[in-house]
GROMACS .gro file of C-alpha atoms in nm:
model
  189
    1MET     CA    1  -5.573  -5.183  -1.549
    2PRO     CA    2  -5.250  -5.109  -1.361
    3THR     CA    3  -5.283  -4.886  -1.057
    4VAL     CA    4  -4.957  -4.699  -1.122
    5VAL     CA    5  -4.941  -4.527  -1.459
    6TYR     CA    6  -4.676  -4.265  -1.527
    7LEU     CA    7  -4.768  -4.024  -1.803
    8PRO     CA    8  -4.522  -3.814  -2.002
    9VAL     CA    9  -4.490  -3.445  -1.917
   10SER     CA   10  -4.269  -3.224  -2.129
   11GLU     CA   11  -4.004  -3.009  -1.969
   12THR     CA   12  -4.178  -2.695  -2.094
   13MET     CA   13  -4.490  -2.780  -1.894
   14PHE     CA   14  -4.289  -2.759  -1.572
   15SER     CA   15  -4.082  -2.461  -1.677
   16ARG     CA   16  -4.350  -2.204  -1.750
   17ARG     CA   17  -4.228  -1.869  -1.622
   18PHE     CA   18  -4.410  -1.682  -1.350
   19ASN     CA   19  -4.668  -1.449  -1.501
   20ILE     CA   20  -4.595  -1.110  -1.344
   21GLY     CA   21  -4.921  -0.982  -1.488
   22ASP     CA   22  -5.111  -1.197  -1.238
   23VAL     CA   23  -4.988  -0.994  -0.940
   24SER     CA   24  -5.048  -0.661  -1.114
   25ARG     CA   25  -5.417  -0.711  -1.190
   26LYS     CA   26  -5.632  -0.464  -1.002
   27GLU     CA   27  -5.860  -0.725  -0.841
   28THR     CA   28  -5.561  -0.930  -0.725
   29VAL     CA   29  -5.385  -0.628  -0.574
   30GLN     CA   30  -5.708  -0.529  -0.398
   31ALA     CA   31  -5.756  -0.879  -0.253
   32PHE     CA   32  -5.407  -0.874  -0.103
   33ARG     CA   33  -5.421  -0.506  -0.005
   34ALA     CA   34  -5.723  -0.587   0.214
   35HIS     CA   35  -5.489  -0.802   0.427
   36VAL     CA   36  -5.215  -0.541   0.467
   37PRO     CA   37  -5.195  -0.364   0.805
   38GLU     CA   38  -5.284   0.007   0.785
   39LYS     CA   39  -4.934   0.126   0.872
   40ALA     CA   40  -4.781  -0.078   0.587
   41LEU     CA   41  -5.026   0.022   0.311
   42ALA     CA   42  -4.809   0.301   0.166
   43ALA     CA   43  -4.505   0.072   0.143
   44PHE     CA   44  -4.716  -0.209  -0.005
   45ASP     CA   45  -4.857   0.023  -0.272
   46LYS     CA   46  -4.508   0.152  -0.354
   47GLY     CA   47  -4.378  -0.205  -0.378
   48VAL     CA   48  -4.662  -0.308  -0.610
   49GLN     CA   49  -4.586  -0.009  -0.835
   50ALA     CA   50  -4.217  -0.099  -0.849
   51LEU     CA   51  -4.298  -0.465  -0.916
   52SER     CA   52  -4.543  -0.375  -1.194
   53ALA     CA   53  -4.284  -0.143  -1.349
   54GLY     CA   54  -4.017  -0.414  -1.346
   55SER     CA   55  -3.805  -0.238  -1.081
   56TYR     CA   56  -3.744  -0.560  -0.893
   57PRO     CA   57  -3.462  -0.446  -0.660
   58GLU     CA   58  -3.672  -0.149  -0.547
   59ALA     CA   59  -3.979  -0.369  -0.503
   60GLU     CA   60  -3.781  -0.618  -0.294
   61VAL     CA   61  -3.641  -0.349  -0.063
   62THR     CA   62  -3.982  -0.185  -0.026
   63PHE     CA   63  -4.167  -0.507   0.057
   64LYS     CA   64  -3.897  -0.615   0.303
   65SER     CA   65  -3.920  -0.278   0.481
   66ALA     CA   66  -4.297  -0.323   0.519
   67ILE     CA   67  -4.277  -0.663   0.692
   68ASP     CA   68  -4.351  -0.642   1.063
   69PRO     CA   69  -4.308  -0.963   1.263
   70ASP     CA   70  -4.565  -0.839   1.518
   71THR     CA   71  -4.849  -0.808   1.265
   72ASP     CA   72  -4.991  -1.018   0.984
   73SER     CA   73  -4.752  -0.956   0.695
   74SER     CA   74  -4.869  -1.249   0.482
   75ALA     CA   75  -4.987  -1.034   0.190
   76ILE     CA   76  -4.661  -0.840   0.187
   77ILE     CA   77  -4.457  -1.160   0.201
   78ALA     CA   78  -4.666  -1.304  -0.087
   79TYR     CA   79  -4.575  -1.004  -0.301
   80LEU     CA   80  -4.211  -1.026  -0.195
   81ALA     CA   81  -4.223  -1.386  -0.319
   82ALA     CA   82  -4.360  -1.257  -0.649
   83VAL     CA   83  -4.049  -1.040  -0.682
   84PHE     CA   84  -3.831  -1.349  -0.631
   85ALA     CA   85  -4.034  -1.540  -0.891
   86ALA     CA   86  -4.017  -1.252  -1.138
   87VAL     CA   87  -3.636  -1.258  -1.133
   88GLY     CA   88  -3.633  -1.636  -1.177
   89ASN     CA   89  -3.557  -1.747  -0.822
   90ALA     CA   90  -3.832  -2.008  -0.792
   91GLN     CA   91  -3.687  -2.175  -0.483
   92GLN     CA   92  -3.670  -1.852  -0.283
   93ALA     CA   93  -4.020  -1.759  -0.408
   94ALA     CA   94  -4.160  -2.096  -0.297
   95GLY     CA   95  -4.012  -2.051   0.050
   96ALA     CA   96  -4.161  -1.703   0.085
   97TRP     CA   97  -4.503  -1.815  -0.039
   98GLN     CA   98  -4.501  -2.103   0.208
   99THR     CA   99  -4.419  -1.852   0.482
  100SER     CA  100  -4.706  -1.630   0.371
  101LEU     CA  101  -4.946  -1.923   0.406
  102ILE     CA  102  -4.891  -1.928   0.782
  103ASP     CA  103  -5.128  -1.632   0.824
  104GLY     CA  104  -5.260  -1.586   0.471
  105SER     CA  105  -5.405  -1.919   0.371
  106ASP     CA  106  -5.738  -1.770   0.265
  107LEU     CA  107  -5.595  -1.637  -0.064
  108PRO     CA  108  -5.611  -1.897  -0.345
  109GLN     CA  109  -5.362  -1.700  -0.557
  110VAL     CA  110  -5.084  -1.786  -0.313
  111TYR     CA  111  -5.149  -2.158  -0.361
  112ASP     CA  112  -5.150  -2.111  -0.739
  113TRP     CA  113  -4.826  -1.914  -0.744
  114LEU     CA  114  -4.663  -2.150  -0.492
  115ALA     CA  115  -4.758  -2.454  -0.699
  116GLY     CA  116  -4.597  -2.297  -1.006
  117SER     CA  117  -4.272  -2.239  -0.819
  118LEU     CA  118  -4.275  -2.590  -0.678
  119LEU     CA  119  -4.323  -2.731  -1.027
  120ARG     CA  120  -4.032  -2.521  -1.158
  121THR     CA  121  -3.807  -2.656  -0.880
  122ARG     CA  122  -3.945  -3.012  -0.924
  123ASP     CA  123  -4.059  -3.036  -0.561
  124LEU     CA  124  -4.352  -3.249  -0.669
  125SER     CA  125  -4.445  -3.403  -0.335
  126THR     CA  126  -4.480  -3.060  -0.173
  127ALA     CA  127  -4.665  -2.935  -0.481
  128ARG     CA  128  -4.907  -3.225  -0.451
  129SER     CA  129  -4.986  -3.157  -0.086
  130MET     CA  130  -5.028  -2.780  -0.150
  131LEU     CA  131  -5.251  -2.841  -0.451
  132GLU     CA  132  -5.462  -3.102  -0.273
  133GLU     CA  133  -5.511  -2.856   0.014
  134ALA     CA  134  -5.609  -2.583  -0.234
  135VAL     CA  135  -5.855  -2.811  -0.416
  136SER     CA  136  -6.014  -2.910  -0.086
  137ARG     CA  137  -6.053  -2.543   0.013
  138TRP     CA  138  -6.175  -2.417  -0.328
  139PRO     CA  139  -6.326  -2.721  -0.504
  140SER     CA  140  -6.487  -2.514  -0.781
  141ASP     CA  141  -6.166  -2.324  -0.867
  142SER     CA  142  -6.022  -2.482  -1.181
  143ARG     CA  143  -5.689  -2.294  -1.167
  144PHE     CA  144  -5.544  -2.585  -0.969
  145ALA     CA  145  -5.647  -2.856  -1.216
  146ARG     CA  146  -5.361  -2.822  -1.467
  147PRO     CA  147  -5.075  -2.824  -1.214
  148MET     CA  148  -5.249  -3.106  -1.029
  149ALA     CA  149  -5.261  -3.304  -1.355
  150LEU     CA  150  -4.888  -3.253  -1.409
  151VAL     CA  151  -4.806  -3.367  -1.057
  152TYR     CA  152  -5.031  -3.673  -1.073
  153ALA     CA  153  -4.892  -3.772  -1.415
  154THR     CA  154  -4.534  -3.753  -1.292
  155LEU     CA  155  -4.606  -3.939  -0.968
  156GLY     CA  156  -4.772  -4.235  -1.140
  157GLN     CA  157  -5.136  -4.144  -1.083
  158GLY     CA  158  -5.234  -4.147  -1.450
  159LEU     CA  159  -5.609  -4.175  -1.412
  160GLU     CA  160  -5.623  -3.890  -1.162
  161ALA     CA  161  -5.398  -3.687  -1.392
  162MET     CA  162  -5.635  -3.737  -1.682
  163ARG     CA  163  -5.936  -3.637  -1.472
  164ALA     CA  164  -5.760  -3.320  -1.356
  165LEU     CA  165  -5.655  -3.236  -1.711
  166GLU     CA  166  -6.013  -3.284  -1.834
  167ARG     CA  167  -6.130  -3.041  -1.566
  168HIS     CA  168  -5.869  -2.788  -1.677
  169LEU     CA  169  -5.962  -2.826  -2.044
  170ALA     CA  170  -6.332  -2.782  -1.968
  171ASP     CA  171  -6.253  -2.422  -1.867
  172HIS     CA  172  -5.955  -2.363  -2.101
  173LYS     CA  173  -6.052  -2.502  -2.440
  174ASP     CA  174  -5.788  -2.286  -2.611
  175ASP     CA  175  -5.491  -2.433  -2.420
  176VAL     CA  176  -5.329  -2.607  -2.715
  177ASP     CA  177  -5.034  -2.747  -2.516
  178SER     CA  178  -5.268  -2.913  -2.268
  179LEU     CA  179  -5.491  -3.043  -2.547
  180PHE     CA  180  -5.189  -3.204  -2.712
  181MET     CA  181  -5.081  -3.350  -2.378
  182GLY     CA  182  -5.434  -3.487  -2.327
  183VAL     CA  183  -5.428  -3.669  -2.660
  184GLU     CA  184  -5.088  -3.817  -2.575
  185TRP     CA  185  -5.212  -3.925  -2.232
  186LEU     CA  186  -5.524  -4.087  -2.379
  187TYR     CA  187  -5.299  -4.291  -2.603
  188GLN     CA  188  -5.075  -4.388  -2.309
  189LEU     CA  189  -5.370  -4.486  -2.090
   0.00000   0.00000   0.00000
């Protein structure tokens, strides 16, 4: 069997919009809020409210005002990146999420959101390294399997792509688009 196998990935698989609901979930907000310095909590909460309400300019200004270069602002920067992603600026969002990883690399959501932005901008080599790092840190977390499958398929690692897709489908049996892609990939392999 050939060692390099490129598998087809539809444009829509790369172009899935950022899900703003992910950053608004109570448990997600609480996980990030735990990393916000005490003096920035009020601004962070106000920014989250604005973001959840769709007031993106207000959320951006509020998060930017809460960033302090002398303290760990990784959680605030991660939410600022979510504002950029919500308005469709995937490249700016990816840059901000990468910045937030400097001090906030213990939050798997950042890797997930970053990978989505990198896929939207087609920065597949960076997406691969970020996803591989995430998988090594959280091996039982299947949220990284689908984007990893897309990256592997596009970069010619067909067998690894299929394995990652199978892992994703084991936890997401109702993902019809991925099921269809899996059938197509089986045929190609």
